XYZ file of N, CA and C in Angstrom:
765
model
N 103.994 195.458 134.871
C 105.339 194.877 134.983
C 106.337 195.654 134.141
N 106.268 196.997 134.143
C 107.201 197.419 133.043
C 106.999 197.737 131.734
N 105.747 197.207 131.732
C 106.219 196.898 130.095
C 106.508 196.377 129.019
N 106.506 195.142 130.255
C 107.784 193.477 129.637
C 107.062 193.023 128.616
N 107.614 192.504 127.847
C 106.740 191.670 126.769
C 106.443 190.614 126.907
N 105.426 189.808 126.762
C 105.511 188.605 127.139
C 106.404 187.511 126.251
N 106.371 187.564 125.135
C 107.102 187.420 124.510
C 108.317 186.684 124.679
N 108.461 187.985 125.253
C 110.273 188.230 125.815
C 110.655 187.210 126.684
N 109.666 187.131 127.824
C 110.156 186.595 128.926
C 110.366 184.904 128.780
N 109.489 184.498 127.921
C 109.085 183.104 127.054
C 110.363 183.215 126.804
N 110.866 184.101 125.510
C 112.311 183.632 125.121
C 113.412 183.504 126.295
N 113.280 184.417 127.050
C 114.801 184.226 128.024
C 114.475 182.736 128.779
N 113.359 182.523 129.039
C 113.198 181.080 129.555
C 113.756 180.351 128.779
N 113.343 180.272 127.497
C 113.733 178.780 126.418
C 115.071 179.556 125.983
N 115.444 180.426 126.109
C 116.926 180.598 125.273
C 118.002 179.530 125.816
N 118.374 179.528 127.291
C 119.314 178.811 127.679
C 119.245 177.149 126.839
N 118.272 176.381 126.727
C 117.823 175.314 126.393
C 118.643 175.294 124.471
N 117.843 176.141 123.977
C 118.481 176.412 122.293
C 119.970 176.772 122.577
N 120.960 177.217 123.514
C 122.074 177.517 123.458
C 122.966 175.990 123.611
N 122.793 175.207 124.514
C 122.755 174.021 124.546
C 123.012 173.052 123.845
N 121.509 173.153 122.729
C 121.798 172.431 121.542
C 122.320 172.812 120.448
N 122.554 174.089 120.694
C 123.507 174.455 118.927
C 124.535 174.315 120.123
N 125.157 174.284 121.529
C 126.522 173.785 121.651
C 126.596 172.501 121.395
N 125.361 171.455 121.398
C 125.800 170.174 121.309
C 126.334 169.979 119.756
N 125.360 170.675 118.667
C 125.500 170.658 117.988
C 126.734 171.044 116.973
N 127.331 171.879 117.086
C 128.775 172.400 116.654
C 129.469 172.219 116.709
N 129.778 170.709 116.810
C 131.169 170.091 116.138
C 130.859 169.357 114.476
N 129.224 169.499 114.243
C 129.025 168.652 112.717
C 127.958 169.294 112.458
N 127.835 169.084 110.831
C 126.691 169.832 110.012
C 125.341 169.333 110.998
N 124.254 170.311 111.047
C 123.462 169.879 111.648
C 122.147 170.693 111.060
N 120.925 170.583 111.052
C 119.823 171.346 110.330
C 118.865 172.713 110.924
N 119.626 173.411 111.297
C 119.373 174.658 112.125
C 117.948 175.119 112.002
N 117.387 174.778 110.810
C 115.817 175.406 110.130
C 115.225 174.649 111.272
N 115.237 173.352 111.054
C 114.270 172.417 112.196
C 114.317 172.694 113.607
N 116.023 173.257 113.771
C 116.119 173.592 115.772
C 115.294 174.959 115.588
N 115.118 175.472 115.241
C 114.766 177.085 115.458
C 113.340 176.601 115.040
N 112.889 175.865 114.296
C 111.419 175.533 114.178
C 110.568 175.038 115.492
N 111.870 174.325 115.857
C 110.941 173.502 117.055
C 111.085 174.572 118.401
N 111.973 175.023 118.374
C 112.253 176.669 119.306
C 110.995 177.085 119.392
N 110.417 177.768 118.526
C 109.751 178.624 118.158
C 108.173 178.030 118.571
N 107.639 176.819 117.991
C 106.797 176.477 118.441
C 106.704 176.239 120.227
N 107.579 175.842 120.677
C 107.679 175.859 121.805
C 107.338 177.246 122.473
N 108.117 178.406 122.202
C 108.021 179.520 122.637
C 106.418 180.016 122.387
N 105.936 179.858 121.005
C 104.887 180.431 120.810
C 103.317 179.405 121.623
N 103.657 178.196 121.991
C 102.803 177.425 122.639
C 102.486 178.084 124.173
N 104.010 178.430 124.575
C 103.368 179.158 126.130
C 102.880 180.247 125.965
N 102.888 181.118 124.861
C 102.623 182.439 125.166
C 100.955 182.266 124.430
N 101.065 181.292 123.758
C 99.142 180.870 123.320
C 98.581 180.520 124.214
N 99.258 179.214 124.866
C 98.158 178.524 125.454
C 98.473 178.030 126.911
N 99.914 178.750 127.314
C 100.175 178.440 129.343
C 101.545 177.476 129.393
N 102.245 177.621 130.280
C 103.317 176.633 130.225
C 102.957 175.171 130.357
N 101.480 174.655 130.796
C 100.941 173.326 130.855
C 100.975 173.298 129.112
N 100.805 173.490 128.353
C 100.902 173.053 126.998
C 101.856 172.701 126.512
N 102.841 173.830 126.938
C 104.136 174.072 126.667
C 105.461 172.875 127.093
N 105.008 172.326 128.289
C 105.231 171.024 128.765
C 105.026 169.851 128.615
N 103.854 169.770 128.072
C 103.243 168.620 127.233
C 103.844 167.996 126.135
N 104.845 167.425 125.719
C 105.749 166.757 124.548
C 104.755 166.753 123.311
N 103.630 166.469 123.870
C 102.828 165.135 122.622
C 101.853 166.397 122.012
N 101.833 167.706 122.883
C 100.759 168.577 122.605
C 101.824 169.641 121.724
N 103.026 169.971 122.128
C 103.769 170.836 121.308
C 104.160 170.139 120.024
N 104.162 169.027 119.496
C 104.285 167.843 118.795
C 103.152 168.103 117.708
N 101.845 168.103 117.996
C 101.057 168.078 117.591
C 100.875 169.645 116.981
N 101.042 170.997 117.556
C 101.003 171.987 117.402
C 101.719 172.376 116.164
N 103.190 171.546 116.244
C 104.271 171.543 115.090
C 103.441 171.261 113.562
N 102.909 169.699 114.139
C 102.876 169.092 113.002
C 101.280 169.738 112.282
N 100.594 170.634 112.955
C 99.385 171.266 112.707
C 100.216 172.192 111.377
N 100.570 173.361 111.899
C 101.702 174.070 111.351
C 102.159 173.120 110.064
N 102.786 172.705 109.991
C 103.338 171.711 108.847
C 102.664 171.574 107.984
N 101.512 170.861 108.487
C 100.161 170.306 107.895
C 99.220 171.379 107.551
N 99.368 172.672 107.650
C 98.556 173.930 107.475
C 99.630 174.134 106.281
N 100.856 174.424 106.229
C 101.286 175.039 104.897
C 101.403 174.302 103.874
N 101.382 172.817 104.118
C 100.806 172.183 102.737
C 99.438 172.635 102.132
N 98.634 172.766 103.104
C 96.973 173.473 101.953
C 97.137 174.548 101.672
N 98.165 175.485 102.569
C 98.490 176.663 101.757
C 99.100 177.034 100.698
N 99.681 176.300 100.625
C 101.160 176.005 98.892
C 99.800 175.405 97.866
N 99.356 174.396 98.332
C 98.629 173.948 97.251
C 97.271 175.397 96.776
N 96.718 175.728 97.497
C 95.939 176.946 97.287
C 96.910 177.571 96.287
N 97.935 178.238 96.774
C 98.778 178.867 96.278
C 98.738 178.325 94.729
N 99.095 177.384 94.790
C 99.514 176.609 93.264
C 98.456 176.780 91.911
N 97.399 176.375 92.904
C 95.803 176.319 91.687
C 95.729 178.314 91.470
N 95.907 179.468 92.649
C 95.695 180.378 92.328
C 96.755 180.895 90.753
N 97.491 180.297 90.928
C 98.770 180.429 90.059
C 98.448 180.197 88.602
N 97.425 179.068 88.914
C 96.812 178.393 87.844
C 95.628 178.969 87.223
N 95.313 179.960 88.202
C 94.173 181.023 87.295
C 92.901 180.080 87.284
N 92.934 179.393 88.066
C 91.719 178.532 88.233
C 89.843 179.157 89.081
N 90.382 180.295 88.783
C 89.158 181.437 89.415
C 89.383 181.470 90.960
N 88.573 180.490 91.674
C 88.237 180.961 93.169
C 89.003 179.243 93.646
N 90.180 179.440 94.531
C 91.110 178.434 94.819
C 90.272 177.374 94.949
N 88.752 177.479 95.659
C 88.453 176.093 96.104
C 88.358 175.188 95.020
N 88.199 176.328 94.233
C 87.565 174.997 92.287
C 88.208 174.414 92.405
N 89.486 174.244 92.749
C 90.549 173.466 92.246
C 90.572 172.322 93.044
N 89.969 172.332 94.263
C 90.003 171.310 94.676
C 88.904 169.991 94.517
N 89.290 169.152 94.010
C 88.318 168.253 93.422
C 88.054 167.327 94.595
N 86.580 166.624 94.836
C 86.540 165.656 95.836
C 87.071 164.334 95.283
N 87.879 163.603 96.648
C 88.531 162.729 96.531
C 90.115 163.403 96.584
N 90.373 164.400 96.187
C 91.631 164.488 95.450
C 92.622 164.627 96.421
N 93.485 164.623 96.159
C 95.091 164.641 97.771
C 95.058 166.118 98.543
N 94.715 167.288 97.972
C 94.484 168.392 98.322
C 93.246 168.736 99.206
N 92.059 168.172 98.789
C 90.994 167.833 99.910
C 91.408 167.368 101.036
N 91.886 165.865 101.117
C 92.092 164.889 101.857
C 93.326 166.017 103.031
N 94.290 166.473 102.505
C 95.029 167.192 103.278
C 94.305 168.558 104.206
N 93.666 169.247 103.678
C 92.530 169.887 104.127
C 91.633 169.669 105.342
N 91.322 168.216 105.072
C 90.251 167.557 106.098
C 91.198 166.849 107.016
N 92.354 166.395 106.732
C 93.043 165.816 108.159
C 93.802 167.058 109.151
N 94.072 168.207 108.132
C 94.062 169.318 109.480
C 93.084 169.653 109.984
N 92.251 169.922 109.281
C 91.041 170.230 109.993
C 90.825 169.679 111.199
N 90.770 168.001 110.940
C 90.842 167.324 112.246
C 91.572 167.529 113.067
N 92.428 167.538 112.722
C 94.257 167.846 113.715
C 93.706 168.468 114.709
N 92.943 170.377 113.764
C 92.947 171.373 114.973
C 92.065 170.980 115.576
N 90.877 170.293 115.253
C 90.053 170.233 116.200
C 90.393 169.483 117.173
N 90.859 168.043 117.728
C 91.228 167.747 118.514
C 92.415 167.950 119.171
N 93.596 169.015 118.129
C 94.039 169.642 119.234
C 93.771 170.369 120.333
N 92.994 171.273 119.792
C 92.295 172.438 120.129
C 91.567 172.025 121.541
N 90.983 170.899 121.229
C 89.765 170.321 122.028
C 90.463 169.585 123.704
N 91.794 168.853 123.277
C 92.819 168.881 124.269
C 93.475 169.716 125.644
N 94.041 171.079 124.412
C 94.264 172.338 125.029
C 93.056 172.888 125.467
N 92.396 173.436 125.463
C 91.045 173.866 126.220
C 91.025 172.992 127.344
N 90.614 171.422 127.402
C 90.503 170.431 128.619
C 91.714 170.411 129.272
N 92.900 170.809 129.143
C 94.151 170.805 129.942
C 93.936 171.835 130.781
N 93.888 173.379 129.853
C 93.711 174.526 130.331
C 92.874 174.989 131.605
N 91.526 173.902 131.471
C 90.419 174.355 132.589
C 90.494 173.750 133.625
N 91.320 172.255 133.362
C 92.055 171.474 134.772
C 92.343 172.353 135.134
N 93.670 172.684 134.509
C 95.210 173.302 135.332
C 94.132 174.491 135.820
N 93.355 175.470 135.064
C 92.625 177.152 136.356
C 91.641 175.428 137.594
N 91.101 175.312 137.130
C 90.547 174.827 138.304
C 91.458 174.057 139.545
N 92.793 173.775 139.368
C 93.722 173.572 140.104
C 94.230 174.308 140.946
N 94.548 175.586 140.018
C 94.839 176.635 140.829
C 94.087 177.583 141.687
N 92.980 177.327 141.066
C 92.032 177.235 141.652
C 91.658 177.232 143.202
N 91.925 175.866 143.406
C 91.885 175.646 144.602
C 93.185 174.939 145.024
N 94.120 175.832 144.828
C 95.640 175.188 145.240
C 96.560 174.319 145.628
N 95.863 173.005 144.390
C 95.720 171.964 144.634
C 97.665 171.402 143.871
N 98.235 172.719 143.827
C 99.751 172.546 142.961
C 99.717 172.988 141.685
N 100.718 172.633 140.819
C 100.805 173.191 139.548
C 100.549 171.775 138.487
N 100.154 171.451 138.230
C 99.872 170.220 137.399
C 101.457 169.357 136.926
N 101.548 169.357 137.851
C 103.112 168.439 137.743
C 104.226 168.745 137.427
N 104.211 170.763 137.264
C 105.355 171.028 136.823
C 106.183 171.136 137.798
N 107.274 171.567 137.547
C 108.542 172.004 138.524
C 108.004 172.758 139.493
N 108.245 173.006 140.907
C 107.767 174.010 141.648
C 108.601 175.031 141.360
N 109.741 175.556 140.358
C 110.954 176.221 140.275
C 110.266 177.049 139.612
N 110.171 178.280 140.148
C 109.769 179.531 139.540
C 110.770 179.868 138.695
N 109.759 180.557 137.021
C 110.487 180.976 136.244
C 109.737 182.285 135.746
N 110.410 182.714 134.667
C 110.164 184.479 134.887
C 108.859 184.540 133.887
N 108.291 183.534 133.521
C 106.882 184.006 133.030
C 106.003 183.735 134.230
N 106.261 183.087 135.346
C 105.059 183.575 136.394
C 104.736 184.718 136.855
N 105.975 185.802 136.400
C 105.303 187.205 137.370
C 104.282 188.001 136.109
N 104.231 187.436 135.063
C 103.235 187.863 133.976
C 101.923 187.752 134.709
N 100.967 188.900 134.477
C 99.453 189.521 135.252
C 98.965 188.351 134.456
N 99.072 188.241 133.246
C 97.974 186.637 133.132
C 98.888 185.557 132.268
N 98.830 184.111 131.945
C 99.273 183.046 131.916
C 99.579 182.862 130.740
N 98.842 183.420 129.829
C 98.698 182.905 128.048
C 97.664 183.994 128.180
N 97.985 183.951 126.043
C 96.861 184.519 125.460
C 95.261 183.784 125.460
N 95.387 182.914 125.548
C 94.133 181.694 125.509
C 93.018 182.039 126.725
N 94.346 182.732 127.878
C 93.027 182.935 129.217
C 92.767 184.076 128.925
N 93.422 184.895 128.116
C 93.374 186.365 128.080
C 92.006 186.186 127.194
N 91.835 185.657 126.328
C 90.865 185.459 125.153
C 89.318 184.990 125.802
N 89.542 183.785 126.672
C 88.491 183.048 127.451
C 88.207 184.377 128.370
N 88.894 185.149 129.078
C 88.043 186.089 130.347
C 87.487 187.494 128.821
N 88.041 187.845 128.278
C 87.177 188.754 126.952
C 86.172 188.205 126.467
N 86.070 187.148 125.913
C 85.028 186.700 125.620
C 83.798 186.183 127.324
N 83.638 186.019 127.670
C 83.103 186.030 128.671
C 82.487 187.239 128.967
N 83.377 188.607 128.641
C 82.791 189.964 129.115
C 82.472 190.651 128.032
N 83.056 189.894 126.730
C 82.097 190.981 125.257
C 81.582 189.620 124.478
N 80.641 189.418 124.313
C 79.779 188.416 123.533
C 80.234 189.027 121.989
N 80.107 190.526 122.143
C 80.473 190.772 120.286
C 81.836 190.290 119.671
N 83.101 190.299 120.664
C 84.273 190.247 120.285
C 84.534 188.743 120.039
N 83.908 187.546 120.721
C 83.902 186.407 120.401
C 82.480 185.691 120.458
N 82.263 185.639 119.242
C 80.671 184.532 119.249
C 80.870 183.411 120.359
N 81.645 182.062 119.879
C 81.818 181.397 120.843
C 83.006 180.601 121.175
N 83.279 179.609 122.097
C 84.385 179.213 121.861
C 85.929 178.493 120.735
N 84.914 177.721 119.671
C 85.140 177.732 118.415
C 85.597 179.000 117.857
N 85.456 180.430 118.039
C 85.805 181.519 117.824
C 87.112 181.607 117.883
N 87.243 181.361 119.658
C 88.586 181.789 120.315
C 89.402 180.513 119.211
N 88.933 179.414 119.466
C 90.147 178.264 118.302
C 90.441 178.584 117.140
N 89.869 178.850 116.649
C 90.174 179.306 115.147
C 90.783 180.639 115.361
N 90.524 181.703 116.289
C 91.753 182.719 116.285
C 93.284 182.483 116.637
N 93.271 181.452 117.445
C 94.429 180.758 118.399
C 95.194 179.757 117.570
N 94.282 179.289 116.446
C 94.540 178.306 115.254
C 95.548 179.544 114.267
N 94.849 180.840 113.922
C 95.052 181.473 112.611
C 96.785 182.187 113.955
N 96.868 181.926 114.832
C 98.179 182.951 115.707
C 99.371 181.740 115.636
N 98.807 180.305 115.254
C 99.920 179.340 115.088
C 100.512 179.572 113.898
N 99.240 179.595 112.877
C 99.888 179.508 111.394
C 100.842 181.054 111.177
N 100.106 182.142 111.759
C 100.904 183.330 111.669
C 102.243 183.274 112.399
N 102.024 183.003 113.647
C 103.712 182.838 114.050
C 104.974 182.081 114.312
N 104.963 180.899 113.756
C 106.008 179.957 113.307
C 106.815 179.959 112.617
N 106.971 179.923 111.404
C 107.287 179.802 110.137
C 107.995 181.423 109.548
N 106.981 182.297 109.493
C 107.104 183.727 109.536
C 108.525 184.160 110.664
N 108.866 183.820 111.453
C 109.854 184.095 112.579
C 111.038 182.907 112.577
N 110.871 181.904 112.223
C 111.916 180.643 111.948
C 112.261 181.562 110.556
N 111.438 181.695 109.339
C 112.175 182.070 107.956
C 112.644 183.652 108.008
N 112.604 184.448 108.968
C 113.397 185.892 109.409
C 114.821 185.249 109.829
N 114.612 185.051 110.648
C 115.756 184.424 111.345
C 116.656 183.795 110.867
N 116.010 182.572 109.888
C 117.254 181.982 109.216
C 117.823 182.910 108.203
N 116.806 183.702 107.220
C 117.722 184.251 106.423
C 118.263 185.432 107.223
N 118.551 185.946 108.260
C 119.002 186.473 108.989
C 120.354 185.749 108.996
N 120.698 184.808 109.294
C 121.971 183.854 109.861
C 122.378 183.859 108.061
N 121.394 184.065 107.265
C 122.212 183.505 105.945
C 123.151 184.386 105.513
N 122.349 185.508 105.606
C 122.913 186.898 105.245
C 124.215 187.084 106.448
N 124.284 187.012 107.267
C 125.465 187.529 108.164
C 126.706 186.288 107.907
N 126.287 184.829 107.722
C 126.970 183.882 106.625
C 127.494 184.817 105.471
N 126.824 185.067 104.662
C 127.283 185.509 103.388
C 128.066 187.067 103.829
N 128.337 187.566 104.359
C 128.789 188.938 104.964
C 129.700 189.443 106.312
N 130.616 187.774 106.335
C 131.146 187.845 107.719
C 132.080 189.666 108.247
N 131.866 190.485 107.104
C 132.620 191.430 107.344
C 131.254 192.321 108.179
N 130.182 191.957 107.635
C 129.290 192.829 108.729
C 128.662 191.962 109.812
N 128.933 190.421 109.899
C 128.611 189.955 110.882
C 129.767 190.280 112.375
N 130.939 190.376 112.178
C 131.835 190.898 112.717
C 131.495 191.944 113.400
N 131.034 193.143 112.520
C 130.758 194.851 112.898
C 129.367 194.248 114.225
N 128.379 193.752 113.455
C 127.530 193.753 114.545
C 127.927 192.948 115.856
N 128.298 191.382 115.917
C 128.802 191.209 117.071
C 130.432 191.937 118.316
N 130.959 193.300 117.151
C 131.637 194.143 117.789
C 130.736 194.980 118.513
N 129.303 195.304 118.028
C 128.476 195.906 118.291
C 127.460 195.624 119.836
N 127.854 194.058 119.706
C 126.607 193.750 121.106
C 127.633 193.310 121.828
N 129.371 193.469 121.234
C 130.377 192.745 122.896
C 130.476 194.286 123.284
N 130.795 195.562 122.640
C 130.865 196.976 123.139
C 129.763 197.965 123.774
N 128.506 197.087 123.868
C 127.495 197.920 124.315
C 127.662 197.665 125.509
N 128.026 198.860 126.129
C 128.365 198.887 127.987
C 127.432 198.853 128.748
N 126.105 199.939 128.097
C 125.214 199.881 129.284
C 124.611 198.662 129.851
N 124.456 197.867 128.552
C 123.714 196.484 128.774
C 124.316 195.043 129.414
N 126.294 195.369 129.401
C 126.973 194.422 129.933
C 127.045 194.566 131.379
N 126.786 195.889 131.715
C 127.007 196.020 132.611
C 125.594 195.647 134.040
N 124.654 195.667 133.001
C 123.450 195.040 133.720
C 123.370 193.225 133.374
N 123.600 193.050 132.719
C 122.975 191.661 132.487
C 123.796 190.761 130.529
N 123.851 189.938 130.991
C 124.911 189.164 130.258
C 123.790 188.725 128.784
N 122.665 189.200 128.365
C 121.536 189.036 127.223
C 121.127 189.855 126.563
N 120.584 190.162 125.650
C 120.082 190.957 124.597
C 118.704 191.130 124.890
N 118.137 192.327 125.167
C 116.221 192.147 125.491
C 115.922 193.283 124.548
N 114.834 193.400 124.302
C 114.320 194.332 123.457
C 114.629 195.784 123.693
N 115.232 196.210 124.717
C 115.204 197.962 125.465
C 116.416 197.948 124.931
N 117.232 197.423 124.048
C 118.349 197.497 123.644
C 118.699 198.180 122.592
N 117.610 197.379 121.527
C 117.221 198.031 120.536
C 117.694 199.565 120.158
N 117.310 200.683 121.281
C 117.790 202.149 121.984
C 119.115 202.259 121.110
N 120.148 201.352 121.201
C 121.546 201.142 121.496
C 122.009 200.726 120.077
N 121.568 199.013 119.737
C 122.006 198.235 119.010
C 121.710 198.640 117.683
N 122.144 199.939 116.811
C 121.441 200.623 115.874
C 121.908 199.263 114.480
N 122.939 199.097 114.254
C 123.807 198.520 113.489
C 123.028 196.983 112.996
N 122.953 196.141 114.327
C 121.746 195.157 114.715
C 120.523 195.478 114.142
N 120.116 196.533 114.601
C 118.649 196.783 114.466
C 118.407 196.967 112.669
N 119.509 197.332 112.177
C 119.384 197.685 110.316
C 119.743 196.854 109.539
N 120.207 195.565 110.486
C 120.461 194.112 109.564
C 119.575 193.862 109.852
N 118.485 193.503 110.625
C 117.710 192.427 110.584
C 116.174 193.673 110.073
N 116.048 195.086 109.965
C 115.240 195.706 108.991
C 115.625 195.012 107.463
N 116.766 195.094 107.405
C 117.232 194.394 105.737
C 117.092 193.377 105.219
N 116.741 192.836 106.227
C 116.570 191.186 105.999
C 115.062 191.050 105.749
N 114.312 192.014 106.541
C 112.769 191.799 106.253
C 112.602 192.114 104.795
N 112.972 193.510 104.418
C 113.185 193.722 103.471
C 113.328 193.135 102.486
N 114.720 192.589 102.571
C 115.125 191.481 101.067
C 114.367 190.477 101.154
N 113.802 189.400 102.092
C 113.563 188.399 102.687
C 111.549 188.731 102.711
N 110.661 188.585 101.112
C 109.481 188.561 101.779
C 108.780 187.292 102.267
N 107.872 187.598 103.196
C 107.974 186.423 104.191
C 106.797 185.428 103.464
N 105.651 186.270 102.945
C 105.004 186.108 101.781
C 104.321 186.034 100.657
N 105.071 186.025 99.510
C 105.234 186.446 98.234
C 103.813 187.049 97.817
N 102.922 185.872 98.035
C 101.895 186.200 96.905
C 100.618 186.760 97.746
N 101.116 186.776 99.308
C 99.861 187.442 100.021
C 98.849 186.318 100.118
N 98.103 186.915 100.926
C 97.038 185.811 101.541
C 95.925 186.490 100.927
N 94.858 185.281 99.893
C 93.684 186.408 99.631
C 92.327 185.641 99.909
């Protein structure tokens, strides 16, 4: 297909939707961290686990609050390492609030996990035998011309054909688990301090949006910003390098 990212195509789907609500939103203070949080999980749910997930209220819900519930045991890890307490787990004592938080994600993923998988093998066995789309819209959108659906089927047909690359299915969850905690949070906290910094700098937020109303080649194709732009948008492209930069995503590393 080009080339396309999948990525990408996820966002131009959900972009119109986020434009929406920061228009509803912009007549009063409103909490931008949380819209771009819940953005994001959304976006990153279809490109994990299929637009049937992605549709699911109660399953992107749950995905959030996994996420949530994952960087509390991570802060607290964090905290006892801080504390020079040798090897993080010491620190956790049985009984204690840090356990207890531990073991209810744990649960979380597992019956998330356990959900998504049983949704997932409906919806192929549906299509299967072309029995419809599991209740979505029949309105084609631009992640159907993607060669496969999600990373999740991409993962399930590899494992199937290399036994070494995934022991077993529990494998694929806990990789699909460790791609939530990696891409949420990490891309909501770019972003915002992205908006903070061009806040604090309206003289170069100016230069760059002079920058994406004067780029001709791209107005002249299509009214959005996609990654092949990049080529073009040099100005763009060295604020938001700067932002990674100033902005580490995190501090103390994962050990």
């Amino acid at each position: 297909h080009g080339r396309v990212d999948l990525a990408e195509i996820v966002f131009l789907d959900e972009w119109p939707g986020l434009c929406a609500r920061l228009a509803h939103h912009s007549s009063a203070p409103f909490n931008l961290k949380s819209l771009l949080h819940e953005f994001q999980v959304r976006i990153l749910a279809t490109v994990l686990f299929g637009k049937e997930v992605a549709a699911t209220q109660t399953l992107v819900s749950r995905i959030a609050q996994l996420d949530q519930s994952a960087n509390r045991v991570i802060s607290n890890l964090y905290k006892i390492m801080l504390l020079d307490t040798g090897s993080p787990l010491e620190g956790v004592v049985l009984g204690s609030a840090d356990l207890a938080n531990m073991l209810a994600s744990l649960g979380l993923q597992r019956r998330l996990m356990s959900e998504i998988f049983s949704l997932n093998r409906s919806s192929t066995t549906e299509r299967s035998s072309g029995s419809g789309s599991s209740g979505l819209s029949s309105k084609k959108s631009r992640v159907d011309v993607c060669c496969f659906r999600s990373i999740l089927d991409l993962f399930l047909s590899v494992a199937r054909l290399d036994k070494s690359v995934f022991e077993d299915e529990e494998h694929v969850k806990n990789v699909l688990t460790e791609l939530v905690f990696a891409g949420v949070d990490t891309m909501v906290g770019g972003v915002t301090a992205f908006i903070f910094y061009m806040c604090l700098r309206p003289d170069i937020q100016s230069r760059v949006c002079m920058e994406l109303d004067n780029d001709g080649g791209r107005k002249q194709q299509r009214n959005v910003v996609t990654l092949r732009d990049k080529r073009t948008l040099h100005l763009l492209q060295a604020c938001i390098l700067e932002t990674l930069r100033i902005v580490t995503q995190i501090p103390l590393g994962i050990y």
